[in-house]
Coordinates of C-alpha atoms in Angstrom, one line a residue:
M1 CA 12.6 15.2 -9.7
G2 CA 9.7 15.4 -12.1
A3 CA 8.4 12.7 -14.4
G4 CA 11.2 10.8 -16.1
S5 CA 11.9 7.3 -17.5
V6 CA 10.9 4.2 -15.6
A7 CA 12.4 0.9 -16.5
V8 CA 10.6 -2.2 -15.3
V9 CA 12.5 -5.5 -15.2
V10 CA 10.8 -8.5 -16.6
T11 CA 12.5 -11.8 -15.9
E12 CA 11.0 -13.5 -19.0
D13 CA 13.7 -16.1 -19.4
I14 CA 12.7 -17.8 -16.1
D15 CA 9.3 -19.3 -15.6
V16 CA 7.2 -16.6 -14.0
P17 CA 3.9 -17.8 -12.5
S18 CA 0.8 -15.9 -13.7
W19 CA 0.1 -14.5 -10.2
D20 CA 3.3 -12.5 -10.3
L21 CA 1.8 -10.5 -13.2
Y22 CA 0.0 -8.4 -10.6
E23 CA 3.2 -6.8 -9.4
L24 CA 4.2 -6.2 -13.1
S25 CA 0.8 -4.6 -13.9
I26 CA 1.2 -2.0 -11.0
P27 CA 4.0 0.1 -12.5
C28 CA 2.5 -0.4 -16.0
T29 CA -0.7 1.1 -14.8
V30 CA 0.8 3.9 -12.7
F31 CA 3.6 5.0 -15.0
G32 CA 2.6 3.7 -18.4
K33 CA -0.7 5.4 -19.1
P34 CA -0.3 9.1 -20.1
Q35 CA -2.1 11.6 -17.9
P36 CA -1.6 14.8 -19.8
D37 CA -4.2 16.8 -17.8
L38 CA -2.2 16.0 -14.6
A39 CA 1.4 16.3 -15.9
D40 CA 2.8 16.6 -19.4
P41 CA 5.0 14.9 -20.2
W42 CA 4.1 11.9 -18.1
Y43 CA 6.5 9.1 -17.4
D44 CA 8.3 7.2 -20.2
L45 CA 7.8 3.5 -19.3
R46 CA 10.1 0.8 -20.6
L47 CA 9.7 -3.0 -20.1
C48 CA 13.2 -4.4 -20.0
G49 CA 13.7 -8.2 -20.6
T50 CA 16.4 -10.1 -18.8
G51 CA 17.2 -12.9 -21.3
A52 CA 18.8 -13.3 -24.7
T53 CA 15.3 -13.5 -26.1
G54 CA 14.0 -10.4 -24.4
R55 CA 14.2 -8.1 -27.4
D56 CA 12.3 -10.6 -29.6
G57 CA 9.7 -11.7 -27.1
A58 CA 9.4 -14.8 -24.9
A59 CA 6.5 -16.7 -23.6
V60 CA 5.4 -16.4 -20.0
P61 CA 2.2 -18.1 -18.6
G62 CA -0.8 -16.2 -20.0
L63 CA 1.0 -13.8 -22.3
A64 CA 3.9 -13.2 -24.7
L65 CA 6.1 -10.3 -24.0
R66 CA 7.7 -8.3 -26.8
T67 CA 9.8 -5.4 -25.9
P68 CA 12.6 -3.5 -27.7
Y69 CA 14.4 -3.0 -24.4
G70 CA 16.9 -5.2 -22.6
L71 CA 19.1 -5.0 -19.5
D72 CA 21.4 -2.5 -21.1
D73 CA 18.6 0.0 -21.1
L74 CA 18.3 0.0 -17.3
A75 CA 21.4 2.2 -17.0
G76 CA 19.7 5.0 -18.9
A77 CA 16.5 5.1 -16.8
D78 CA 15.7 7.6 -14.0
T79 CA 13.9 4.9 -12.0
V80 CA 14.4 1.1 -12.2
I81 CA 11.7 -1.2 -10.7
V82 CA 12.0 -4.9 -10.1
P83 CA 8.4 -6.1 -9.5
S84 CA 9.2 -9.6 -8.4
V85 CA 11.5 -12.5 -8.9
P86 CA 10.5 -16.1 -9.6
D87 CA 9.4 -18.3 -6.8
A88 CA 12.3 -20.6 -7.3
C89 CA 14.7 -17.8 -6.5
V90 CA 12.9 -17.1 -3.2
E91 CA 11.9 -20.5 -2.0
D92 CA 14.6 -22.8 -3.4
G93 CA 17.5 -20.4 -3.7
A94 CA 17.8 -20.6 -7.4
P95 CA 20.2 -18.1 -8.8
L96 CA 19.1 -14.9 -10.4
P97 CA 20.5 -14.2 -13.8
P98 CA 24.0 -12.8 -13.3
A99 CA 23.4 -10.3 -16.1
L100 CA 20.5 -8.9 -14.2
I101 CA 22.5 -8.4 -11.1
T102 CA 25.3 -6.7 -13.0
A103 CA 22.7 -4.4 -14.8
L104 CA 21.1 -3.4 -11.5
R105 CA 24.5 -2.4 -10.1
R106 CA 25.3 -0.4 -13.3
A107 CA 22.0 1.4 -13.2
Y108 CA 22.5 2.4 -9.6
D109 CA 26.0 3.6 -10.3
A110 CA 24.6 5.6 -13.2
G111 CA 22.3 7.4 -10.8
A112 CA 19.0 5.5 -11.2
R113 CA 16.5 5.4 -8.3
M114 CA 16.1 1.7 -7.5
V115 CA 12.8 0.2 -6.5
S116 CA 11.5 -3.2 -5.6
L117 CA 8.0 -4.5 -5.2
C118 CA 7.4 -7.6 -3.1
T119 CA 10.1 -10.3 -3.8
G120 CA 11.9 -7.9 -6.1
A121 CA 13.9 -7.0 -2.9
F122 CA 15.8 -10.3 -3.4
A123 CA 17.3 -8.9 -6.6
L124 CA 18.3 -5.6 -5.1
A125 CA 19.8 -7.5 -2.1
E126 CA 21.7 -9.9 -4.4
A127 CA 23.1 -6.8 -6.1
G128 CA 24.3 -5.5 -2.8
L129 CA 22.1 -2.4 -3.0
L130 CA 20.3 -3.1 0.3
D131 CA 23.5 -3.6 2.4
G132 CA 23.2 -1.5 5.5
R133 CA 19.8 -0.3 4.6
R134 CA 16.3 -0.8 6.0
A135 CA 14.1 -2.7 3.6
T136 CA 11.0 -4.7 3.4
A137 CA 9.2 -7.3 1.3
H138 CA 6.0 -9.3 1.7
W139 CA 5.8 -10.6 5.3
M140 CA 5.7 -14.2 4.0
H141 CA 9.3 -13.8 2.6
T142 CA 11.0 -11.4 5.0
A143 CA 12.5 -14.1 7.2
Q144 CA 14.1 -15.7 4.1
L145 CA 15.3 -12.2 3.0
A146 CA 16.9 -11.6 6.4
E147 CA 18.5 -15.0 6.6
R148 CA 19.9 -14.9 3.1
Y149 CA 21.1 -11.3 3.3
P150 CA 22.2 -10.6 6.9
K151 CA 23.6 -7.1 6.0
V152 CA 20.0 -5.9 5.1
Q153 CA 18.0 -4.4 8.0
V154 CA 14.7 -6.2 7.2
D155 CA 11.5 -4.7 8.5
D156 CA 8.7 -7.1 8.2
S157 CA 5.9 -4.9 9.4
V158 CA 5.7 -1.9 7.1
L159 CA 4.1 -1.3 3.7
Y160 CA 7.1 0.2 2.2
V161 CA 10.5 1.8 3.0
D162 CA 11.7 5.0 1.3
D163 CA 15.5 5.2 1.8
G164 CA 16.0 8.0 -0.7
D165 CA 17.5 6.5 -3.8
V166 CA 16.5 2.9 -2.9
L167 CA 12.9 2.0 -2.1
T168 CA 11.3 -1.4 -1.2
S169 CA 7.7 -2.4 -0.7
A170 CA 5.7 -5.3 0.7
G171 CA 3.6 -7.4 -1.7
L172 CA 0.4 -6.9 -3.7
T173 CA -1.4 -3.6 -2.9
A174 CA 1.6 -2.3 -1.0
G175 CA 3.4 -2.1 -4.3
L176 CA 0.7 0.2 -5.5
D177 CA 1.1 2.4 -2.4
L178 CA 4.8 2.7 -3.1
C179 CA 4.3 3.6 -6.8
L180 CA 1.8 6.3 -5.8
H181 CA 4.3 7.5 -3.2
L182 CA 6.9 7.9 -6.1
V183 CA 4.3 10.0 -8.0
R184 CA 3.8 12.1 -4.9
R185 CA 7.6 12.6 -4.6
D186 CA 8.0 13.4 -8.3
L187 CA 4.9 15.4 -9.2
G188 CA 3.3 16.4 -5.9
A189 CA 0.4 15.5 -3.7
H190 CA -2.3 16.9 -6.0
V191 CA -1.2 14.8 -9.0
A192 CA -0.9 11.7 -6.8
N193 CA -4.2 12.2 -5.2
Q194 CA -6.0 12.7 -8.5
L195 CA -4.3 9.6 -10.0
A196 CA -5.3 7.5 -7.0
R197 CA -8.9 8.7 -7.3
R198 CA -8.9 7.6 -11.0
M199 CA -7.6 4.2 -9.9
V200 CA -10.2 4.1 -7.0
V201 CA -7.6 3.5 -4.3
P202 CA -6.7 5.4 -1.2
A203 CA -4.7 8.5 -2.1
H204 CA -2.0 7.9 0.5
R205 CA -1.2 5.1 2.9
P206 CA 2.0 6.0 4.8
G207 CA 4.9 3.6 4.4
G208 CA 5.0 3.0 8.2
Q209 CA 1.5 1.6 8.2
S210 CA 1.4 -2.0 9.3
Q211 CA 1.1 -4.9 6.8
Y212 CA -1.1 -6.6 9.3
I213 CA -4.1 -4.3 9.6
D214 CA -7.6 -5.9 9.4
L215 CA -8.6 -4.0 6.3
S216 CA -6.1 -2.8 3.7
V217 CA -8.2 0.1 2.6
P218 CA -10.7 2.4 4.4
A219 CA -14.1 0.7 4.8
T220 CA -16.2 2.8 2.4
D221 CA -19.2 0.6 3.1
D222 CA -19.1 1.4 6.8
R223 CA -22.1 3.7 7.2
G224 CA -20.7 5.0 10.5
M225 CA -17.2 5.8 9.4
A226 CA -17.3 7.2 5.9
P227 CA -19.5 10.2 6.7
V228 CA -17.5 11.3 9.7
L229 CA -14.2 11.1 7.9
D230 CA -15.6 13.3 5.1
W231 CA -16.9 15.6 7.8
A232 CA -13.5 15.8 9.4
R233 CA -11.7 16.4 6.1
A234 CA -14.0 19.5 5.5
R235 CA -12.9 20.9 8.9
L236 CA -9.2 20.2 9.1
D237 CA -8.6 23.9 9.9
Q238 CA -10.6 23.5 13.1
P239 CA -9.6 21.9 16.4
L240 CA -10.8 18.3 16.2
T241 CA -10.7 15.8 19.1
V242 CA -11.4 12.1 19.2
E243 CA -14.4 12.7 21.4
E244 CA -15.8 15.2 18.9
L245 CA -15.3 12.8 16.0
A246 CA -16.9 10.0 18.0
R247 CA -19.9 12.1 18.8
Q248 CA -20.3 12.9 15.1
A249 CA -20.2 9.2 14.3
A250 CA -22.6 8.4 17.1
M251 CA -20.1 6.1 18.7
S252 CA -18.3 6.0 22.0
P253 CA -14.6 7.2 21.8
R254 CA -13.4 3.7 22.4
T255 CA -15.5 2.2 19.6
F256 CA -14.5 5.0 17.2
Y257 CA -10.8 4.5 18.0
R258 CA -11.1 0.8 17.3
R259 CA -13.0 1.1 14.1
L260 CA -10.9 3.8 12.6
Q261 CA -7.7 1.9 13.4
A262 CA -9.2 -1.3 11.9
A263 CA -10.1 0.6 8.7
T264 CA -6.9 2.6 8.2
G265 CA -4.2 1.1 10.4
M266 CA -3.8 4.5 12.1
T267 CA -5.0 6.0 15.4
P268 CA -7.4 9.0 15.0
L269 CA -4.7 11.5 15.8
Q270 CA -2.3 9.8 13.3
W271 CA -5.1 9.9 10.7
L272 CA -5.8 13.6 11.3
L273 CA -2.1 14.5 11.1
N274 CA -1.8 12.6 7.8
Q275 CA -4.8 14.4 6.4
R276 CA -3.5 17.8 7.5
L277 CA -0.1 17.2 6.0
S278 CA -1.8 16.2 2.7
R279 CA -3.8 19.4 2.8
A280 CA -0.7 21.4 3.5
Q281 CA 1.1 19.8 0.5
S282 CA -1.8 20.7 -1.8
L283 CA -1.8 24.3 -0.6
L284 CA 1.9 24.6 -1.0
E285 CA 1.7 23.3 -4.5
S286 CA -1.3 25.2 -5.7
T287 CA -1.2 28.6 -3.9
D288 CA 1.2 31.4 -3.0
L289 CA -0.3 31.6 0.5
P290 CA 2.3 32.5 3.3
I291 CA 3.5 29.5 5.3
E292 CA 1.7 30.8 8.3
K293 CA -1.6 30.7 6.4
V294 CA -0.9 27.2 5.1
G295 CA -0.4 26.1 8.7
E296 CA -3.6 27.7 9.7
L297 CA -5.8 26.3 6.9
S298 CA -4.4 22.8 7.2
G299 CA -5.0 22.7 10.9
L300 CA -1.3 22.3 11.7
G301 CA -1.3 25.7 13.5
T302 CA 1.8 27.9 13.6
A303 CA 4.4 28.1 10.9
N304 CA 6.9 26.5 13.4
N305 CA 4.5 23.6 14.0
L306 CA 4.0 23.1 10.2
R307 CA 7.8 23.1 9.7
H308 CA 8.3 20.6 12.5
H309 CA 5.8 18.1 11.1
F310 CA 6.9 18.6 7.5
L311 CA 10.5 18.0 8.3
K312 CA 9.6 14.9 10.3
Q313 CA 7.1 13.3 7.9
V314 CA 8.1 14.7 4.4
G315 CA 11.8 15.2 5.0
V316 CA 12.0 18.8 3.7
S317 CA 10.8 22.2 4.9
P318 CA 7.6 23.7 3.6
S319 CA 9.5 26.3 1.7
D320 CA 11.8 23.7 0.0
Y321 CA 8.8 21.6 -0.8
R322 CA 7.1 24.6 -2.5
R323 CA 10.2 25.3 -4.5
A324 CA 10.2 21.7 -5.8
F325 CA 6.7 22.2 -7.2
P326 CA 6.6 25.6 -8.8
R327 CA 3.3 26.8 -10.2
T328 CA 3.1 27.0 -13.9
S329 CA 0.1 29.3 -14.2

């Protein structure tokens, strides 16, 4: 869809604890800072207050928010993000502002892509936008979400769920994963990877990765793992087996399997497939190589095999993906 406007809901008229500012900072960091060398124009970020004082500023613990945007501005945005809702609304069942729920419904009806981070799913659920859909939130709150909104298909194990025009994520760093996923959808793998590198975070954690892995990011201080993963990335076009990777890491296959899964939440074969798909995306965006050659260079083999994995994991064919990211030079 390209970069567009992103409206972030700030519930400044209800007491918001300072720790919830983390979820608020994620979309501000990803979408709010221009990156003209990656994409120009970048996203147009708007912080939209929920209360009557939203346009003049209202105090929240640790800062004072001043924004010219209110709930009426949600309907004009391409993407609407609800970073979180107050603890009282989750733990004690306190009502969310009716004006917020109405504004979310209007934004969705106007064609906005709706996104929640962590407990923001409660707002989308209250608006009825998650009815009949698969969704997630932080695992500490998914039982309450499922009990309060039985029409929602709550998945408490994944990092995020992309259901097309409605997306939800677990808490904390999973919200960052989802925001980078949105950049990947909008602007392509290369832009998302470069932005992640600038933020010093993993370029792509798939949404289906478990919330419960031992380490949330690859263990870069693991002297045995980091070199072999770099070695494998440089040879994605070659046949690679678990045994070969284990030998390169000077480990037994069983130890290598266990340590890679602990570091990334994926099996070695899943990790390789993810890396090869990312390579294929970059080649489709940045070159005019035939689909057959892209399959060969990415290690996915034949054009048919590339199409199979692309349709299954990305949701579109390689040709359609390439058309979505035309080269400008």
